[in-house]
Amino acid sequence: MNLKERAEQLKTDIPALFIAMKRKETPLPAKIIAAVAVGYALSPVDLIPDFIPVIGLLDDALIVPGLIALVLKLIPAEVFEECREEAADLWVDGKPKKWYYALPVFLVWLLLIFIVVKAIWL
């Protein structure tokens, strides 16, 4: 599988991972590592700050996918395949079927903007 095919596969793997985290068949270590991956991806604090050229962005490009790959190895294959099929039903032409699935992401960004604006005005 080449890089472009893997990127396309992520469209269903990320939602499938979210679906798998809600299932009781998913082992607890996988759920914990998935939470760490999501927390690290959304966190403004990185191991290597982003303002350091190349290396600053490289940690995001390696750590989060590495954690996701580890989680995928910990989830039983048959459970993840069911979740992948369920996730495929959530997308139409590369877009989510229901717009409100993007609402949590929008709210997180809105909260971050509010915090930054508030910090600047003080």
Tab-separated table of N, CA, C and O in Angstrom, residues 14-109:
chain	number	residue	atom	x	y	z
A	14	ILE	N	-9.829	6.592	10.947
A	14	ILE	CA	-9.970	7.486	12.103
A	14	ILE	C	-11.380	7.404	12.687
A	14	ILE	O	-11.533	7.192	13.892
A	15	PRO	N	-12.445	7.524	11.875
A	15	PRO	CA	-13.783	7.328	12.459
A	15	PRO	C	-13.979	5.909	12.998
A	15	PRO	O	-14.651	5.724	14.017
A	16	ALA	N	-13.377	4.925	12.341
A	16	ALA	CA	-13.501	3.538	12.821
A	16	ALA	C	-12.820	3.391	14.173
A	16	ALA	O	-13.303	2.669	15.046
A	17	LEU	N	-11.720	4.068	14.352
A	17	LEU	CA	-11.022	4.047	15.628
A	17	LEU	C	-11.901	4.642	16.729
A	17	LEU	O	-11.995	4.108	17.829
A	18	PHE	N	-12.582	5.734	16.408
A	18	PHE	CA	-13.497	6.348	17.369
A	18	PHE	C	-14.638	5.389	17.720
A	18	PHE	O	-15.006	5.245	18.880
A	19	ILE	N	-15.166	4.712	16.720
A	19	ILE	CA	-16.240	3.741	16.963
A	19	ILE	C	-15.716	2.576	17.812
A	19	ILE	O	-16.385	2.119	18.737
A	20	ALA	N	-14.501	2.124	17.529
A	20	ALA	CA	-13.916	1.007	18.280
A	20	ALA	C	-13.703	1.369	19.743
A	20	ALA	O	-13.807	0.500	20.614
A	21	MET	N	-13.405	2.617	20.026
A	21	MET	CA	-13.169	3.030	21.408
A	21	MET	C	-14.432	2.912	22.259
A	21	MET	O	-14.356	2.763	23.469
A	22	LYS	N	-15.590	2.947	21.623
A	22	LYS	CA	-16.853	2.841	22.359
A	22	LYS	C	-17.291	1.393	22.569
A	22	LYS	O	-18.228	1.143	23.314
A	23	ARG	N	-16.598	0.456	21.928
A	23	ARG	CA	-16.995	-0.953	22.024
A	23	ARG	C	-16.324	-1.633	23.208
A	23	ARG	O	-15.165	-1.372	23.513
A	24	LYS	N	-17.058	-2.523	23.835
A	24	LYS	CA	-16.518	-3.236	24.995
A	24	LYS	C	-15.465	-4.263	24.595
A	24	LYS	O	-14.639	-4.663	25.408
A	25	GLU	N	-15.453	-4.688	23.320
A	25	GLU	CA	-14.478	-5.672	22.853
A	25	GLU	C	-13.073	-5.076	22.707
A	25	GLU	O	-12.098	-5.809	22.593
A	26	THR	N	-12.985	-3.750	22.690
A	26	THR	CA	-11.692	-3.083	22.545
A	26	THR	C	-10.970	-3.122	23.888
A	26	THR	O	-11.523	-2.711	24.907
A	27	PRO	N	-9.724	-3.603	23.910
A	27	PRO	CA	-8.984	-3.694	25.175
A	27	PRO	C	-8.714	-2.315	25.787
A	27	PRO	O	-8.569	-1.322	25.072
A	28	LEU	N	-8.646	-2.285	27.101
A	28	LEU	CA	-8.407	-1.036	27.823
A	28	LEU	C	-7.098	-0.354	27.414
A	28	LEU	O	-7.090	0.867	27.229
A	29	PRO	N	-5.983	-1.069	27.235
A	29	PRO	CA	-4.754	-0.386	26.802
A	29	PRO	C	-4.926	0.363	25.472
A	29	PRO	O	-4.383	1.453	25.294
A	30	ALA	N	-5.706	-0.208	24.554
A	30	ALA	CA	-5.956	0.467	23.274
A	30	ALA	C	-6.737	1.756	23.491
A	30	ALA	O	-6.448	2.779	22.865
A	31	LYS	N	-7.708	1.716	24.395
A	31	LYS	CA	-8.496	2.912	24.680
A	31	LYS	C	-7.629	4.004	25.313
A	31	LYS	O	-7.763	5.184	24.989
A	32	ILE	N	-6.745	3.619	26.204
A	32	ILE	CA	-5.869	4.584	26.872
A	32	ILE	C	-4.904	5.218	25.869
A	32	ILE	O	-4.736	6.446	25.836
A	33	ILE	N	-4.290	4.396	25.023
A	33	ILE	CA	-3.342	4.930	24.038
A	33	ILE	C	-4.062	5.810	23.023
A	33	ILE	O	-3.534	6.842	22.594
A	34	ALA	N	-5.276	5.449	22.649
A	34	ALA	CA	-6.058	6.282	21.729
A	34	ALA	C	-6.360	7.639	22.366
A	34	ALA	O	-6.276	8.677	21.700
A	35	ALA	N	-6.693	7.644	23.641
A	35	ALA	CA	-6.958	8.909	24.338
A	35	ALA	C	-5.698	9.769	24.384
A	35	ALA	O	-5.759	10.992	24.199
A	36	VAL	N	-4.548	9.146	24.610
A	36	VAL	CA	-3.281	9.880	24.611
A	36	VAL	C	-3.011	10.462	23.225
A	36	VAL	O	-2.589	11.618	23.096
A	37	ALA	N	-3.258	9.681	22.170
A	37	ALA	CA	-3.030	10.152	20.803
A	37	ALA	C	-3.912	11.355	20.482
A	37	ALA	O	-3.440	12.361	19.938
A	38	VAL	N	-5.178	11.270	20.831
A	38	VAL	CA	-6.096	12.382	20.574
A	38	VAL	C	-5.700	13.594	21.412
A	38	VAL	O	-5.667	14.726	20.925
A	39	GLY	N	-5.369	13.362	22.675
A	39	GLY	CA	-4.947	14.469	23.542
A	39	GLY	C	-3.695	15.147	23.030
A	39	GLY	O	-3.597	16.372	23.022
A	40	TYR	N	-2.729	14.363	22.568
A	40	TYR	CA	-1.489	14.932	22.046
A	40	TYR	C	-1.759	15.701	20.755
A	40	TYR	O	-1.209	16.777	20.533
A	41	ALA	N	-2.612	15.160	19.891
A	41	ALA	CA	-2.917	15.821	18.622
A	41	ALA	C	-3.622	17.156	18.846
A	41	ALA	O	-3.368	18.125	18.123
A	42	LEU	N	-4.487	17.225	19.849
A	42	LEU	CA	-5.231	18.453	20.104
A	42	LEU	C	-4.523	19.413	21.058
A	42	LEU	O	-4.909	20.570	21.158
A	43	SER	N	-3.498	18.944	21.724
A	43	SER	CA	-2.794	19.754	22.707
A	43	SER	C	-1.936	20.827	22.036
A	43	SER	O	-1.243	20.552	21.063
A	44	PRO	N	-1.958	22.034	22.583
A	44	PRO	CA	-1.076	23.077	22.051
A	44	PRO	C	0.374	22.876	22.496
A	44	PRO	O	1.275	23.510	21.974
A	45	VAL	N	0.608	21.973	23.448
A	45	VAL	CA	1.951	21.714	23.956
A	45	VAL	C	2.484	20.441	23.283
A	45	VAL	O	1.834	19.407	23.291
A	46	ASP	N	3.673	20.534	22.688
A	46	ASP	CA	4.308	19.403	22.015
A	46	ASP	C	5.603	19.035	22.721
A	46	ASP	O	6.166	19.842	23.464
A	47	LEU	N	6.095	17.838	22.455
A	47	LEU	CA	7.411	17.460	22.974
A	47	LEU	C	8.494	18.358	22.388
A	47	LEU	O	9.408	18.781	23.080
A	48	ILE	N	8.396	18.623	21.096
A	48	ILE	CA	9.312	19.539	20.419
A	48	ILE	C	8.456	20.681	19.881
A	48	ILE	O	7.547	20.455	19.076
A	49	PRO	N	8.698	21.931	20.323
A	49	PRO	CA	7.856	23.060	19.884
A	49	PRO	C	7.837	23.202	18.359
A	49	PRO	O	8.834	22.973	17.679
A	50	ASP	N	6.675	23.599	17.830
A	50	ASP	CA	6.493	23.700	16.386
A	50	ASP	C	7.331	24.800	15.746
A	50	ASP	O	7.563	24.773	14.542
A	51	PHE	N	7.785	25.787	16.520
A	51	PHE	CA	8.555	26.873	15.913
A	51	PHE	C	9.978	26.454	15.546
A	51	PHE	O	10.673	27.173	14.831
A	52	ILE	N	10.423	25.285	16.001
A	52	ILE	CA	11.735	24.772	15.599
A	52	ILE	C	11.578	24.195	14.191
A	52	ILE	O	10.766	23.284	13.983
A	53	PRO	N	12.337	24.727	13.226
A	53	PRO	CA	12.151	24.297	11.832
A	53	PRO	C	12.294	22.779	11.657
A	53	PRO	O	13.141	22.148	12.261
A	54	VAL	N	11.460	22.232	10.848
A	54	VAL	CA	11.400	20.832	10.431
A	54	VAL	C	11.147	19.880	11.603
A	54	VAL	O	10.147	19.179	11.625
A	55	ILE	N	12.010	19.861	12.592
A	55	ILE	CA	11.879	18.922	13.707
A	55	ILE	C	10.609	19.187	14.510
A	55	ILE	O	9.964	18.257	14.982
A	56	GLY	N	10.216	20.463	14.634
A	56	GLY	CA	9.030	20.807	15.397
A	56	GLY	C	7.759	20.215	14.830
A	56	GLY	O	6.858	19.807	15.562
A	57	LEU	N	7.668	20.165	13.515
A	57	LEU	CA	6.488	19.576	12.885
A	57	LEU	C	6.646	18.073	12.684
A	57	LEU	O	5.674	17.349	12.574
A	58	LEU	N	7.880	17.619	12.654
A	58	LEU	CA	8.141	16.205	12.437
A	58	LEU	C	7.627	15.349	13.595
A	58	LEU	O	7.148	14.242	13.380
A	59	ASP	N	7.682	15.880	14.818
A	59	ASP	CA	7.186	15.081	15.947
A	59	ASP	C	5.692	14.823	15.820
A	59	ASP	O	5.223	13.736	16.124
A	60	ASP	N	4.927	15.816	15.330
A	60	ASP	CA	3.496	15.603	15.114
A	60	ASP	C	3.259	14.579	14.010
A	60	ASP	O	2.325	13.790	14.081
A	61	ALA	N	4.109	14.601	13.007
A	61	ALA	CA	3.945	13.692	11.874
A	61	ALA	C	4.355	12.264	12.212
A	61	ALA	O	3.989	11.339	11.495
A	62	LEU	N	5.107	12.081	13.283
A	62	LEU	CA	5.556	10.734	13.650
A	62	LEU	C	4.855	10.180	14.889
A	62	LEU	O	4.484	9.009	14.928
A	63	ILE	N	4.679	11.004	15.910
A	63	ILE	CA	4.132	10.513	17.180
A	63	ILE	C	2.672	10.115	17.064
A	63	ILE	O	2.285	9.011	17.452
A	64	VAL	N	1.833	10.991	16.525
A	64	VAL	CA	0.397	10.693	16.449
A	64	VAL	C	0.129	9.489	15.547
A	64	VAL	O	-0.572	8.554	15.965
A	65	PRO	N	0.673	9.439	14.324
A	65	PRO	CA	0.446	8.229	13.513
A	65	PRO	C	1.025	6.969	14.171
A	65	PRO	O	0.457	5.884	14.035
A	66	GLY	N	2.150	7.116	14.870
A	66	GLY	CA	2.724	5.965	15.565
A	66	GLY	C	1.810	5.448	16.659
A	66	GLY	O	1.635	4.228	16.811
A	67	LEU	N	1.225	6.365	17.413
A	67	LEU	CA	0.278	5.952	18.457
A	67	LEU	C	-0.959	5.307	17.849
A	67	LEU	O	-1.475	4.313	18.369
A	68	ILE	N	-1.442	5.873	16.746
A	68	ILE	CA	-2.619	5.302	16.083
A	68	ILE	C	-2.306	3.902	15.560
A	68	ILE	O	-3.111	2.977	15.699
A	69	ALA	N	-1.121	3.719	14.986
A	69	ALA	CA	-0.717	2.392	14.498
A	69	ALA	C	-0.655	1.386	15.643
A	69	ALA	O	-1.069	0.231	15.502
A	70	LEU	N	-0.161	1.833	16.800
A	70	LEU	CA	-0.096	0.960	17.967
A	70	LEU	C	-1.499	0.560	18.430
A	70	LEU	O	-1.756	-0.603	18.749
A	71	VAL	N	-2.403	1.522	18.446
A	71	VAL	CA	-3.785	1.233	18.848
A	71	VAL	C	-4.404	0.219	17.891
A	71	VAL	O	-5.084	-0.721	18.319
A	72	LEU	N	-4.157	0.404	16.594
A	72	LEU	CA	-4.725	-0.523	15.610
A	72	LEU	C	-4.205	-1.946	15.805
A	72	LEU	O	-4.927	-2.908	15.571
A	73	LYS	N	-2.976	-2.068	16.259
A	73	LYS	CA	-2.410	-3.399	16.519
A	73	LYS	C	-3.035	-4.034	17.763
A	73	LYS	O	-3.121	-5.254	17.858
A	74	LEU	N	-3.476	-3.202	18.711
A	74	LEU	CA	-4.038	-3.719	19.958
A	74	LEU	C	-5.516	-4.112	19.838
A	74	LEU	O	-6.010	-4.891	20.640
A	75	ILE	N	-6.204	-3.559	18.847
A	75	ILE	CA	-7.619	-3.877	18.661
A	75	ILE	C	-7.722	-5.176	17.850
A	75	ILE	O	-7.053	-5.312	16.830
A	76	PRO	N	-8.550	-6.121	18.299
A	76	PRO	CA	-8.723	-7.353	17.520
A	76	PRO	C	-9.158	-7.044	16.079
A	76	PRO	O	-9.995	-6.166	15.854
A	77	ALA	N	-8.569	-7.746	15.120
A	77	ALA	CA	-8.789	-7.467	13.698
A	77	ALA	C	-10.267	-7.521	13.310
A	77	ALA	O	-10.750	-6.658	12.571
A	78	GLU	N	-10.984	-8.513	13.817
A	78	GLU	CA	-12.395	-8.635	13.433
A	78	GLU	C	-13.232	-7.487	13.998
A	78	GLU	O	-14.159	-7.013	13.349
A	79	VAL	N	-12.902	-7.015	15.181
A	79	VAL	CA	-13.616	-5.881	15.783
A	79	VAL	C	-13.358	-4.627	14.963
A	79	VAL	O	-14.287	-3.886	14.627
A	80	PHE	N	-12.086	-4.407	14.598
A	80	PHE	CA	-11.767	-3.200	13.847
A	80	PHE	C	-12.361	-3.248	12.444
A	80	PHE	O	-12.779	-2.223	11.915
A	81	GLU	N	-12.434	-4.422	11.843
A	81	GLU	CA	-13.028	-4.527	10.504
A	81	GLU	C	-14.511	-4.166	10.553
A	81	GLU	O	-15.021	-3.484	9.661
A	82	GLU	N	-15.216	-4.610	11.599
A	82	GLU	CA	-16.627	-4.227	11.772
A	82	GLU	C	-16.751	-2.717	11.940
A	82	GLU	O	-17.648	-2.091	11.365
A	83	CYS	N	-15.857	-2.136	12.720
A	83	CYS	CA	-15.886	-0.685	12.944
A	83	CYS	C	-15.560	0.070	11.662
A	83	CYS	O	-16.139	1.121	11.388
A	84	ARG	N	-14.650	-0.474	10.856
A	84	ARG	CA	-14.289	0.148	9.576
A	84	ARG	C	-15.491	0.148	8.633
A	84	ARG	O	-15.749	1.134	7.944
A	85	GLU	N	-16.250	-0.953	8.602
A	85	GLU	CA	-17.451	-1.023	7.759
A	85	GLU	C	-18.501	-0.028	8.237
A	85	GLU	O	-19.151	0.632	7.429
A	86	GLU	N	-18.661	0.069	9.547
A	86	GLU	CA	-19.615	1.020	10.116
A	86	GLU	C	-19.196	2.453	9.800
A	86	GLU	O	-20.026	3.300	9.473
A	87	ALA	N	-17.903	2.732	9.871
A	87	ALA	CA	-17.398	4.078	9.593
A	87	ALA	C	-17.543	4.439	8.127
A	87	ALA	O	-17.794	5.599	7.787
A	88	ALA	N	-17.408	3.459	7.241
A	88	ALA	CA	-17.543	3.722	5.805
A	88	ALA	C	-18.955	4.208	5.483
A	88	ALA	O	-19.148	4.983	4.549
A	89	ASP	N	-19.940	3.748	6.261
A	89	ASP	CA	-21.319	4.180	6.051
A	89	ASP	C	-21.549	5.628	6.481
A	89	ASP	O	-22.575	6.215	6.158
A	90	LEU	N	-20.615	6.204	7.237
A	90	LEU	CA	-20.764	7.575	7.722
A	90	LEU	C	-20.289	8.620	6.715
A	90	LEU	O	-20.493	9.800	6.905
A	91	TRP	N	-19.634	8.184	5.621
A	91	TRP	CA	-19.041	9.098	4.649
A	91	TRP	C	-19.704	8.934	3.283
A	91	TRP	O	-20.018	7.842	2.861
A	92	VAL	N	-19.881	10.066	2.594
A	92	VAL	CA	-20.372	10.081	1.221
A	92	VAL	C	-19.478	11.026	0.434
A	92	VAL	O	-19.355	12.207	0.789
A	93	ASP	N	-18.840	10.527	-0.601
A	93	ASP	CA	-17.956	11.333	-1.458
A	93	ASP	C	-16.891	12.069	-0.650
A	93	ASP	O	-16.603	13.241	-0.900
A	94	GLY	N	-16.319	11.408	0.343
A	94	GLY	CA	-15.240	12.007	1.127
A	94	GLY	C	-15.693	13.009	2.165
A	94	GLY	O	-14.886	13.683	2.781
A	95	LYS	N	-17.004	13.119	2.389
A	95	LYS	CA	-17.537	14.068	3.376
A	95	LYS	C	-18.453	13.314	4.337
A	95	LYS	O	-19.104	12.345	3.950
A	96	PRO	N	-18.528	13.785	5.584
A	96	PRO	CA	-19.446	13.125	6.525
A	96	PRO	C	-20.893	13.273	6.074
A	96	PRO	O	-21.268	14.299	5.505
A	97	LYS	N	-21.701	12.237	6.311
A	97	LYS	CA	-23.122	12.301	5.947
A	97	LYS	C	-23.853	13.365	6.755
A	97	LYS	O	-24.730	14.048	6.250
A	98	LYS	N	-23.491	13.491	8.002
A	98	LYS	CA	-24.195	14.422	8.887
A	98	LYS	C	-23.239	15.522	9.309
A	98	LYS	O	-22.174	15.266	9.847
A	99	TRP	N	-23.619	16.762	9.078
A	99	TRP	CA	-22.749	17.904	9.335
A	99	TRP	C	-22.410	18.039	10.802
A	99	TRP	O	-21.336	18.500	11.162
A	100	TYR	N	-23.293	17.612	11.701
A	100	TYR	CA	-23.056	17.833	13.120
A	100	TYR	C	-21.966	16.935	13.693
A	100	TYR	O	-21.566	17.101	14.826
A	101	TYR	N	-21.445	15.987	12.898
A	101	TYR	CA	-20.283	15.226	13.347
A	101	TYR	C	-19.062	16.126	13.498
A	101	TYR	O	-18.145	15.823	14.243
A	102	ALA	N	-19.053	17.231	12.755
A	102	ALA	CA	-17.936	18.176	12.830
A	102	ALA	C	-18.102	19.158	13.988
A	102	ALA	O	-17.186	19.913	14.294
A	103	LEU	N	-19.232	19.153	14.644
A	103	LEU	CA	-19.507	20.097	15.722
A	103	LEU	C	-18.503	20.032	16.875
A	103	LEU	O	-18.039	21.084	17.327
A	104	PRO	N	-18.109	18.855	17.373
A	104	PRO	CA	-17.105	18.835	18.457
A	104	PRO	C	-15.788	19.498	18.052
A	104	PRO	O	-15.190	20.232	18.843
A	105	VAL	N	-15.349	19.264	16.831
A	105	VAL	CA	-14.106	19.887	16.363
A	105	VAL	C	-14.275	21.401	16.310
A	105	VAL	O	-13.413	22.162	16.757
A	106	PHE	N	-15.401	21.850	15.795
A	106	PHE	CA	-15.686	23.277	15.729
A	106	PHE	C	-15.712	23.897	17.125
A	106	PHE	O	-15.146	24.969	17.347
A	107	LEU	N	-16.316	23.224	18.080
A	107	LEU	CA	-16.395	23.759	19.441
A	107	LEU	C	-15.028	23.829	20.115
A	107	LEU	O	-14.736	24.786	20.837
A	108	VAL	N	-14.173	22.843	19.856
A	108	VAL	CA	-12.819	22.880	20.417
A	108	VAL	C	-12.052	24.078	19.855
A	108	VAL	O	-11.405	24.815	20.597
A	109	TRP	N	-12.147	24.283	18.539
A	109	TRP	CA	-11.458	25.433	17.934
A	109	TRP	C	-12.037	26.747	18.445
A	109	TRP	O	-11.299	27.701	18.699
